[in-house]
mmCIF file of C-alpha atoms and ligand atoms in Angstrom:
data_model
loop_
_atom_site.group_PDB
_atom_site.id
_atom_site.type_symbol
_atom_site.label_atom_id
_atom_site.label_comp_id
_atom_site.label_asym_id
_atom_site.label_seq_id
_atom_site.Cartn_x
_atom_site.Cartn_y
_atom_site.Cartn_z
ATOM 1 C CA MET A 1 27.555 -0.165 -13.347
ATOM 2 C CA SER A 2 24.540 -1.608 -11.458
ATOM 3 C CA ARG A 3 21.286 0.133 -11.435
ATOM 4 C CA GLU A 4 19.818 1.520 -8.179
ATOM 5 C CA LYS A 5 16.872 -0.745 -7.051
ATOM 6 C CA VAL A 6 13.749 0.487 -5.829
ATOM 7 C CA ILE A 7 11.255 -1.372 -4.254
ATOM 8 C CA ILE A 8 7.400 -1.548 -5.294
ATOM 9 C CA GLN A 9 5.008 -3.041 -3.195
ATOM 10 C CA ASP A 10 1.918 -4.140 -5.248
ATOM 11 C CA VAL A 11 -1.211 -2.951 -3.070
ATOM 12 C CA GLY A 12 -3.685 -3.823 -6.026
ATOM 13 C CA PRO A 13 -4.879 -7.183 -4.390
ATOM 14 C CA ARG A 14 -5.973 -5.073 -1.056
ATOM 15 C CA ASP A 15 -5.965 -1.253 -1.982
ATOM 16 C CA GLY A 16 -6.879 -1.835 -5.290
ATOM 17 C CA LEU A 17 -9.984 -4.526 -5.048
ATOM 18 C CA GLN A 18 -11.344 -3.603 -1.751
ATOM 19 C CA ASN A 19 -13.596 -0.920 -3.450
ATOM 20 C CA GLN A 20 -14.588 -2.661 -6.467
ATOM 21 C CA PRO A 21 -17.898 -2.973 -7.424
ATOM 22 C CA LYS A 22 -17.427 -6.336 -8.379
ATOM 23 C CA ILE A 23 -16.126 -8.614 -5.774
ATOM 24 C CA LEU A 24 -13.900 -11.065 -6.480
ATOM 25 C CA THR A 25 -13.299 -14.742 -4.839
ATOM 26 C CA PRO A 26 -10.216 -15.597 -3.149
ATOM 27 C CA GLN A 27 -9.367 -17.637 -5.867
ATOM 28 C CA GLN A 28 -9.464 -15.201 -8.142
ATOM 29 C CA ARG A 29 -7.499 -12.740 -6.046
ATOM 30 C CA VAL A 30 -4.701 -15.025 -5.670
ATOM 31 C CA HIS A 31 -4.502 -15.550 -9.645
ATOM 32 C CA ILE A 32 -3.881 -11.642 -9.548
ATOM 33 C CA VAL A 33 -1.076 -12.474 -7.102
ATOM 34 C CA ARG A 34 0.410 -14.916 -8.790
ATOM 35 C CA ALA A 35 0.487 -12.698 -12.408
ATOM 36 C CA LEU A 36 2.154 -10.348 -10.378
ATOM 37 C CA MET A 37 4.759 -12.779 -8.964
ATOM 38 C CA ALA A 38 5.288 -13.965 -12.574
ATOM 39 C CA ALA A 39 6.413 -10.286 -13.557
ATOM 40 C CA GLY A 40 8.984 -10.228 -11.028
ATOM 41 C CA VAL A 41 6.730 -8.437 -8.411
ATOM 42 C CA GLU A 42 8.434 -9.629 -5.153
ATOM 43 C CA HIS A 43 6.330 -7.399 -2.366
ATOM 44 C CA ILE A 44 2.577 -7.580 -2.792
ATOM 45 C CA GLN A 45 -0.169 -6.937 -0.166
ATOM 46 C CA VAL A 46 -2.641 -9.796 -0.454
ATOM 47 C CA GLY A 47 -5.374 -8.772 1.324
ATOM 48 C CA SER A 48 -6.884 -7.644 4.681
ATOM 49 C CA PHE A 49 -8.132 -8.740 8.033
ATOM 50 C CA VAL A 50 -11.141 -6.810 8.700
ATOM 51 C CA SER A 51 -14.934 -7.122 9.076
ATOM 52 C CA PRO A 52 -16.345 -8.923 6.054
ATOM 53 C CA LYS A 53 -19.832 -7.102 6.966
ATOM 54 C CA ALA A 54 -17.427 -3.844 6.502
ATOM 55 C CA VAL A 55 -15.312 -4.652 3.046
ATOM 56 C CA PRO A 56 -17.318 -7.663 1.695
ATOM 57 C CA ALA A 57 -14.310 -7.788 -1.234
ATOM 58 C CA MET A 58 -11.588 -8.600 1.434
ATOM 59 C CA ALA A 59 -13.421 -11.701 2.666
ATOM 60 C CA GLY A 60 -11.433 -14.830 2.682
ATOM 61 C CA ALA A 61 -8.019 -13.223 3.457
ATOM 62 C CA ALA A 62 -7.117 -16.461 5.552
ATOM 63 C CA GLU A 63 -7.687 -18.540 2.230
ATOM 64 C CA ILE A 64 -5.440 -16.223 0.199
ATOM 65 C CA VAL A 65 -2.681 -16.394 2.877
ATOM 66 C CA SER A 66 -2.897 -20.327 3.292
ATOM 67 C CA GLU A 67 -2.258 -20.282 -0.666
ATOM 68 C CA LEU A 68 0.613 -18.234 -0.979
ATOM 69 C CA GLN A 69 2.321 -20.276 2.148
ATOM 70 C CA GLY A 70 6.102 -21.239 1.084
ATOM 71 C CA GLN A 71 5.957 -19.349 -2.501
ATOM 72 C CA PRO A 72 8.695 -17.007 -2.761
ATOM 73 C CA GLY A 73 7.619 -13.720 -2.316
ATOM 74 C CA GLN A 74 6.890 -10.673 0.425
ATOM 75 C CA PHE A 75 3.375 -11.302 1.078
ATOM 76 C CA SER A 76 1.948 -8.606 3.698
ATOM 77 C CA VAL A 77 -1.729 -8.054 4.578
ATOM 78 C CA LEU A 78 -3.421 -5.302 6.376
ATOM 79 C CA VAL A 79 -5.314 -5.107 9.486
ATOM 80 C CA PRO A 80 -6.862 -2.215 10.805
ATOM 81 C CA ASN A 81 -7.249 -3.488 14.861
ATOM 82 C CA VAL A 82 -5.839 -5.999 17.053
ATOM 83 C CA LYS A 83 -8.487 -8.429 16.343
ATOM 84 C CA GLY A 84 -7.166 -8.259 12.802
ATOM 85 C CA TYR A 85 -3.746 -8.935 13.710
ATOM 86 C CA GLU A 86 -4.572 -11.873 15.726
ATOM 87 C CA LEU A 87 -6.931 -13.156 12.536
ATOM 88 C CA ALA A 88 -3.702 -12.530 10.350
ATOM 89 C CA ILE A 89 -1.376 -14.569 12.897
ATOM 90 C CA GLU A 90 -3.719 -17.415 12.984
ATOM 91 C CA ALA A 91 -3.659 -17.525 9.447
ATOM 92 C CA GLY A 92 -0.064 -17.812 9.192
ATOM 93 C CA ALA A 93 0.623 -14.475 7.923
ATOM 94 C CA ARG A 94 4.492 -13.054 8.117
ATOM 95 C CA ILE A 95 4.102 -9.439 7.372
ATOM 96 C CA ILE A 96 1.543 -7.393 9.009
ATOM 97 C CA GLU A 97 0.557 -3.906 8.073
ATOM 98 C CA MET A 98 -1.350 -1.716 10.771
ATOM 99 C CA VAL A 99 -2.942 1.291 9.944
ATOM 100 C CA VAL A 100 -2.753 4.475 11.903
ATOM 101 C CA TYR A 101 -3.942 7.706 11.391
ATOM 102 C CA GLY A 102 -2.942 11.526 10.946
ATOM 103 C CA SER A 103 -6.305 12.657 11.940
ATOM 104 C CA GLU A 104 -8.990 11.965 13.839
ATOM 105 C CA GLY A 105 -11.902 11.782 11.688
ATOM 106 C CA PHE A 106 -10.277 9.538 9.267
ATOM 107 C CA SER A 107 -9.480 7.023 12.207
ATOM 108 C CA GLN A 108 -13.052 7.142 13.388
ATOM 109 C CA ALA A 109 -14.611 6.553 10.066
ATOM 110 C CA ASN A 110 -12.284 4.064 9.053
ATOM 111 C CA ALA A 111 -11.438 2.015 12.526
ATOM 112 C CA HIS A 112 -14.230 3.367 14.898
ATOM 113 C CA MET A 113 -11.412 4.305 17.080
ATOM 114 C CA SER A 114 -10.003 7.551 18.168
ATOM 115 C CA ARG A 115 -6.321 8.069 16.763
ATOM 116 C CA ALA A 116 -4.650 7.775 19.911
ATOM 117 C CA GLN A 117 -6.565 4.477 20.583
ATOM 118 C CA SER A 118 -5.467 3.283 17.044
ATOM 119 C CA GLU A 119 -1.943 4.145 18.108
ATOM 120 C CA ALA A 120 -2.032 2.252 21.188
ATOM 121 C CA ALA A 121 -3.544 -0.782 19.127
ATOM 122 C CA CYS A 122 -0.415 -0.465 16.663
ATOM 123 C CA MET A 123 1.906 -0.355 19.801
ATOM 124 C CA GLU A 124 0.510 -3.469 21.153
ATOM 125 C CA ILE A 125 0.964 -4.993 18.034
ATOM 126 C CA LEU A 126 4.573 -4.042 17.619
ATOM 127 C CA ASP A 127 5.319 -5.567 21.219
ATOM 128 C CA ARG A 128 3.894 -8.414 20.457
ATOM 129 C CA SER A 129 5.370 -9.303 17.160
ATOM 130 C CA VAL A 130 8.379 -9.661 18.338
ATOM 131 C CA GLU A 131 7.384 -12.900 20.384
ATOM 132 C CA ASP A 132 5.185 -13.848 17.221
ATOM 133 C CA ASP A 133 8.317 -13.621 15.183
ATOM 134 C CA VAL A 134 5.995 -11.533 12.234
ATOM 135 C CA ARG A 135 7.561 -8.150 10.555
ATOM 136 C CA ILE A 136 5.010 -5.048 11.239
ATOM 137 C CA ILE A 137 4.870 -2.222 8.738
ATOM 138 C CA THR A 138 2.549 0.842 9.528
ATOM 139 C CA THR A 139 0.816 2.787 7.421
ATOM 140 C CA ILE A 140 -0.124 6.289 8.212
ATOM 141 C CA SER A 141 -3.367 6.894 6.606
ATOM 142 C CA THR A 142 -4.411 10.516 6.141
ATOM 143 C CA SER A 143 -0.362 11.925 6.262
ATOM 144 C CA PHE A 144 -1.258 15.049 4.295
ATOM 145 C CA ASP A 145 -4.938 15.816 4.193
ATOM 146 C CA CYS A 146 -8.144 14.406 5.799
ATOM 147 C CA PRO A 147 -11.698 13.841 3.768
ATOM 148 C CA PHE A 148 -13.530 14.984 7.262
ATOM 149 C CA ASP A 149 -10.769 17.061 9.100
ATOM 150 C CA GLY A 150 -8.554 18.819 6.378
ATOM 151 C CA VAL A 151 -4.942 19.374 6.453
ATOM 152 C CA VAL A 152 -2.657 17.484 8.575
ATOM 153 C CA GLU A 153 0.410 19.220 10.335
ATOM 154 C CA PRO A 154 3.610 17.599 8.997
ATOM 155 C CA ALA A 155 4.514 17.692 12.891
ATOM 156 C CA VAL A 156 2.367 15.202 13.612
ATOM 157 C CA VAL A 157 3.174 12.755 10.889
ATOM 158 C CA GLU A 158 6.986 13.512 12.103
ATOM 159 C CA ALA A 159 6.069 12.536 15.546
ATOM 160 C CA LEU A 160 4.193 9.540 15.109
ATOM 161 C CA THR A 161 7.002 8.358 12.259
ATOM 162 C CA ALA A 162 9.783 8.600 14.959
ATOM 163 C CA ARG A 163 7.482 6.677 17.570
ATOM 164 C CA LEU A 164 6.811 3.848 15.112
ATOM 165 C CA LEU A 165 10.475 3.275 13.957
ATOM 166 C CA GLU A 166 11.459 3.578 18.041
ATOM 167 C CA ARG A 167 8.797 0.864 18.777
ATOM 168 C CA GLY A 168 10.093 -1.266 15.784
ATOM 169 C CA SER A 169 7.985 -1.065 13.075
ATOM 170 C CA SER A 170 10.268 -2.098 10.064
ATOM 171 C CA VAL A 171 8.832 0.207 7.516
ATOM 172 C CA VAL A 172 6.262 3.448 8.164
ATOM 173 C CA VAL A 173 4.235 3.889 5.131
ATOM 174 C CA VAL A 174 3.613 7.759 4.482
ATOM 175 C CA ALA A 175 0.328 7.485 2.527
ATOM 176 C CA ASP A 176 -1.778 10.374 0.928
ATOM 177 C CA THR A 177 -4.940 8.339 1.743
ATOM 178 C CA ILE A 178 -7.179 10.886 -0.989
ATOM 179 C CA GLY A 179 -4.626 11.820 -3.471
ATOM 180 C CA SER A 180 -4.507 15.219 -2.491
ATOM 181 C CA ALA A 181 -0.975 16.054 -1.831
ATOM 182 C CA ASP A 182 1.407 17.777 -4.018
ATOM 183 C CA PRO A 183 5.426 17.228 -4.927
ATOM 184 C CA ALA A 184 6.016 20.531 -3.019
ATOM 185 C CA ARG A 185 4.509 19.143 0.467
ATOM 186 C CA VAL A 186 6.037 15.602 -0.481
ATOM 187 C CA ARG A 187 8.886 16.981 -0.795
ATOM 188 C CA LYS A 188 9.137 19.068 2.321
ATOM 189 C CA LEU A 189 7.903 16.163 4.498
ATOM 190 C CA MET A 190 9.671 13.408 2.730
ATOM 191 C CA ASN A 191 13.123 15.489 3.216
ATOM 192 C CA ARG A 192 12.313 16.010 6.826
ATOM 193 C CA LEU A 193 11.708 12.330 7.528
ATOM 194 C CA VAL A 194 14.799 10.771 5.384
ATOM 195 C CA GLY A 195 16.696 13.636 7.009
ATOM 196 C CA ASP A 196 16.109 12.209 10.280
ATOM 197 C CA HIS A 197 15.768 8.420 9.945
ATOM 198 C CA GLY A 198 17.436 7.267 6.684
ATOM 199 C CA PRO A 199 15.579 6.358 3.754
ATOM 200 C CA ASP A 200 15.445 2.772 4.617
ATOM 201 C CA HIS A 201 12.340 2.380 6.375
ATOM 202 C CA LEU A 202 10.448 4.369 4.996
ATOM 203 C CA CYS A 203 7.815 4.064 2.007
ATOM 204 C CA CYS A 204 5.293 6.103 -0.083
ATOM 205 C CA HIS A 205 1.926 5.566 -1.157
ATOM 206 C CA PHE A 206 -0.086 8.267 -3.475
ATOM 207 C CA HIS A 207 -3.429 8.160 -4.877
ATOM 208 C CA ASP A 208 -3.919 9.385 -8.451
ATOM 209 C CA THR A 209 -7.105 11.382 -7.665
ATOM 210 C CA ARG A 210 -5.796 14.746 -8.766
ATOM 211 C CA ALA A 211 -3.455 13.375 -11.459
ATOM 212 C CA MET A 212 -0.441 14.397 -9.116
ATOM 213 C CA GLY A 213 0.731 10.548 -8.415
ATOM 214 C CA LEU A 214 3.663 10.203 -10.292
ATOM 215 C CA ALA A 215 4.946 13.919 -9.578
ATOM 216 C CA ASN A 216 4.486 12.724 -5.923
ATOM 217 C CA VAL A 217 6.638 9.796 -6.676
ATOM 218 C CA PHE A 218 9.124 11.669 -8.226
ATOM 219 C CA ALA A 219 9.267 14.074 -5.181
ATOM 220 C CA SER A 220 9.809 11.296 -2.540
ATOM 221 C CA LEU A 221 12.045 9.955 -4.960
ATOM 222 C CA GLU A 222 14.230 13.069 -5.085
ATOM 223 C CA SER A 223 13.943 13.367 -1.066
ATOM 224 C CA GLY A 224 15.777 9.849 -1.165
ATOM 225 C CA VAL A 225 12.455 7.577 -0.529
ATOM 226 C CA ARG A 226 13.542 4.146 -2.546
ATOM 227 C CA ARG A 227 10.294 2.366 -1.622
ATOM 228 C CA PHE A 228 6.474 2.977 -2.915
ATOM 229 C CA ASP A 229 3.470 1.221 -2.853
ATOM 230 C CA ALA A 230 1.534 1.199 -6.342
ATOM 231 C CA SER A 231 -1.365 -0.877 -7.531
ATOM 232 C CA VAL A 232 -1.714 -2.807 -10.694
ATOM 233 C CA ALA A 233 -3.983 -1.483 -13.232
ATOM 234 C CA GLY A 234 -3.983 1.772 -11.111
ATOM 235 C CA VAL A 235 -7.630 0.200 -9.496
ATOM 236 C CA GLY A 236 -8.128 1.522 -5.791
ATOM 237 C CA GLY A 237 -9.798 3.558 -3.395
ATOM 238 C CA CYS A 238 -11.046 3.645 0.096
ATOM 239 C CA PRO A 239 -14.433 2.913 0.742
ATOM 240 C CA PHE A 240 -14.579 5.184 4.117
ATOM 241 C CA ALA A 241 -12.361 7.807 1.987
ATOM 242 C CA PRO A 242 -14.792 9.905 0.254
ATOM 243 C CA GLY A 243 -13.445 11.131 -2.885
ATOM 244 C CA ALA A 244 -10.500 9.218 -3.013
ATOM 245 C CA SER A 245 -9.747 7.215 -6.644
ATOM 246 C CA GLY A 246 -7.240 4.447 -7.696
ATOM 247 C CA ASN A 247 -3.800 4.044 -6.402
ATOM 248 C CA VAL A 248 -1.007 5.357 -9.068
ATOM 249 C CA ALA A 249 -0.290 2.724 -11.211
ATOM 250 C CA THR A 250 2.235 0.501 -10.939
ATOM 251 C CA GLU A 251 2.776 0.076 -14.750
ATOM 252 C CA ASP A 252 3.446 4.281 -14.617
ATOM 253 C CA VAL A 253 5.532 4.120 -11.868
ATOM 254 C CA VAL A 254 7.750 1.057 -13.084
ATOM 255 C CA MET A 255 7.591 2.566 -16.339
ATOM 256 C CA MET A 256 9.323 5.969 -15.051
ATOM 257 C CA LEU A 257 11.549 4.413 -12.948
ATOM 258 C CA GLU A 258 13.177 2.045 -15.287
ATOM 259 C CA GLN A 259 13.165 4.640 -17.711
ATOM 260 C CA MET A 260 14.869 6.653 -15.419
ATOM 261 C CA GLY A 261 17.689 4.361 -14.751
ATOM 262 C CA PHE A 262 16.301 2.468 -11.418
ATOM 263 C CA ASP A 263 16.088 -1.119 -11.119
ATOM 264 C CA THR A 264 12.621 -2.513 -9.889
ATOM 265 C CA GLY A 265 13.322 -5.961 -10.652
ATOM 266 C CA ILE A 266 9.633 -6.059 -12.383
ATOM 267 C CA ASP A 267 9.290 -6.967 -15.867
ATOM 268 C CA GLN A 268 6.881 -4.539 -17.862
ATOM 269 C CA ARG A 269 5.535 -7.126 -20.250
ATOM 270 C CA GLY A 270 4.545 -9.440 -17.372
ATOM 271 C CA LEU A 271 2.838 -6.305 -15.377
ATOM 272 C CA MET A 272 0.901 -5.828 -18.547
ATOM 273 C CA GLU A 273 -0.572 -9.127 -18.411
ATOM 274 C CA ALA A 274 -1.099 -8.985 -14.580
ATOM 275 C CA SER A 275 -2.963 -5.513 -15.502
ATOM 276 C CA GLN A 276 -4.955 -7.385 -18.203
ATOM 277 C CA LEU A 277 -6.092 -10.095 -15.980
ATOM 278 C CA VAL A 278 -7.105 -7.249 -13.196
ATOM 279 C CA ALA A 279 -9.156 -5.309 -16.097
ATOM 280 C CA GLU A 280 -10.832 -8.586 -17.463
ATOM 281 C CA LEU A 281 -11.793 -9.555 -13.500
ATOM 282 C CA THR A 282 -12.769 -6.452 -12.441
ATOM 283 C CA GLU A 283 -14.056 -4.828 -15.573
ATOM 284 C CA ASN A 284 -13.075 -1.547 -14.222
ATOM 285 C CA ALA A 285 -9.627 -0.627 -14.425
ATOM 286 C CA SER A 286 -7.960 2.139 -15.970
ATOM 287 C CA GLY A 287 -4.518 0.447 -16.284
ATOM 288 C CA GLY A 288 -2.591 3.379 -15.755
ATOM 289 C CA ARG A 289 -1.932 7.172 -17.755
ATOM 290 C CA ALA A 290 0.491 5.458 -20.278
ATOM 291 C CA ALA A 291 -1.474 2.145 -20.825
ATOM 292 C CA PRO A 292 -2.287 2.794 -24.329
ATOM 293 C CA TRP A 293 1.371 3.739 -25.081
ATOM 294 C CA LEU A 294 2.843 0.752 -22.933
ATOM 295 C CA ARG A 295 0.343 -1.436 -25.351
ATOM 296 C CA GLN A 296 1.703 -0.254 -28.728
ATOM 297 C CA MET A 297 5.124 -0.381 -27.481
ATOM 298 C CA LEU A 298 4.871 -4.080 -26.296
ATOM 299 C CA GLU A 299 3.104 -5.200 -29.402
ATOM 300 C CA ALA A 300 5.417 -3.620 -31.289
ATOM 301 C CA SER A 301 8.365 -5.532 -29.808
ATOM 302 C CA SER A 302 6.735 -8.859 -29.567
HETATM 303 N N1 COA B 401 -11.497 -8.477 10.824
HETATM 304 C C1 COA B 401 -13.007 -9.308 10.866
HETATM 305 N N2 COA B 401 -13.980 -8.832 12.165
HETATM 306 C C2 COA B 401 -13.837 -7.679 12.607
HETATM 307 C C3 COA B 401 -12.461 -7.143 13.135
HETATM 308 C C4 COA B 401 -11.513 -7.763 11.950
HETATM 309 N N3 COA B 401 -9.927 -7.175 12.159
HETATM 310 N N4 COA B 401 -12.262 -6.127 13.966
HETATM 311 C C5 COA B 401 -13.966 -6.162 14.029
HETATM 312 N N5 COA B 401 -14.466 -7.378 13.905
HETATM 313 C C6 COA B 401 -15.748 -7.896 13.594
HETATM 314 C C7 COA B 401 -16.302 -8.102 14.921
HETATM 315 O O1 COA B 401 -16.071 -9.360 15.479
HETATM 316 C C8 COA B 401 -17.526 -7.753 14.947
HETATM 317 O O2 COA B 401 -18.398 -8.932 14.280
HETATM 318 P P1 COA B 401 -19.870 -9.398 14.977
HETATM 319 O O3 COA B 401 -20.630 -8.172 14.253
HETATM 320 O O4 COA B 401 -20.159 -10.517 13.907
HETATM 321 O O5 COA B 401 -19.940 -9.624 16.141
HETATM 322 C C9 COA B 401 -17.959 -6.514 14.289
HETATM 323 O O6 COA B 401 -16.694 -6.619 13.459
HETATM 324 C C10 COA B 401 -17.923 -5.268 14.916
HETATM 325 O O7 COA B 401 -17.106 -5.114 16.048
HETATM 326 P P2 COA B 401 -16.854 -4.255 16.898
HETATM 327 O O8 COA B 401 -15.761 -4.468 17.796
HETATM 328 O O9 COA B 401 -18.008 -3.380 17.293
HETATM 329 O O10 COA B 401 -15.792 -3.225 15.410
HETATM 330 P P3 COA B 401 -16.033 -2.025 15.557
HETATM 331 O O11 COA B 401 -17.164 -1.044 15.594
HETATM 332 O O12 COA B 401 -14.807 -1.457 16.391
HETATM 333 O O13 COA B 401 -14.835 -1.872 14.235
HETATM 334 C C11 COA B 401 -13.998 -2.105 12.165
HETATM 335 C C12 COA B 401 -15.133 -2.307 13.099
HETATM 336 C C13 COA B 401 -13.221 -0.926 12.047
HETATM 337 C C14 COA B 401 -12.950 -3.214 12.411
HETATM 338 C C15 COA B 401 -14.769 -2.668 11.016
HETATM 339 O O14 COA B 401 -15.402 -1.527 10.432
HETATM 340 C C16 COA B 401 -13.792 -2.993 9.665
HETATM 341 O O15 COA B 401 -13.048 -3.791 9.462
HETATM 342 N N6 COA B 401 -13.593 -1.725 9.003
HETATM 343 C C17 COA B 401 -12.819 -2.171 7.718
HETATM 344 C C18 COA B 401 -11.883 -0.958 7.571
HETATM 345 C C19 COA B 401 -10.997 -0.714 5.975
HETATM 346 O O16 COA B 401 -10.780 -2.043 5.758
HETATM 347 N N7 COA B 401 -10.735 0.066 5.595
HETATM 348 C C20 COA B 401 -9.915 0.175 4.568
HETATM 349 C C21 COA B 401 -8.549 -0.083 4.511
HETATM 350 S S1 COA B 401 -7.676 1.344 5.482
HETATM 351 ZN ZN1 ZN B 402 -4.416 3.541 -0.360
#
């Protein structure tokens, strides 16, 4: 019997590394991407086209995109504005992820634009992408809570999701930027979104700040979501979102999904090798919650 597939996009090389005290070179980041590819991770967010003054750790994204040209994989890059989109196109990126916001405060802090301006920029990007022949993913940052404005009403995220899908976004990522969501809220919102749009164009992105990352993955899985962002070694956190910690670790998500009978296409042993590389390079990675057990289990079976 064939197992049901779940797509995991590893956002470690972007969300994971953008806030590390130790800045990695583009070549080191390409090494991590290659290690993830070797583990069977097909979808990888490899960097962002943002101001290198604002986020020095992401400088050199064009070099990374060019290195990966022609390699088998679905490589995305993140952009905060139209300028980032233009730089990404110039570099040859094929999948571009634009950020919009559930809240005003975080839009201002992150992109120096109002929510409405970020959405307008996103709509312009969606329109231009048709001629540029690139695929656009949109991430709704602060889909649950904002570090500045507090609770985000689900109706805001529902309406925004509908507008983005209508305008041609290939996927809408519902992002819990500060890791404050709980499974009950996640289930309620994702039930609505999957009910309205089906699961094929939806993705969830959780941070593990309050130790509910995996529980939130499970809740959205129960709502029918079959695509998740996660970060190798659990690295991550946004420099502009006070209190946010790392993403839910790819190792933990793969372990849970595979044990539950889903097919992620990812090899746990290869993933642990990629995780080890991230830990060595950053000198600052948890490796996820199940890391000690996974290491023991893999050593025993080798
Ligand atoms: N990529 C590279 N440089 C960019 C850029 C982009 N996407 N957008 C703006 N810039 C540059 C401008 O060219 C300008 O450079 P200069 O100082 O050398 O002239 C500088 O950034 C400021 O430009 P301005 O138009 O005044 O920018 P802004 O204040 O409206 O916005 C941001 C600056 C938001 C783009 C910048 O702070 C940024 O890139 N933030 C990163 C956000 C991020 O990565 N968050 C985490 C992921 S969600
Ligand atoms: Zn994130």
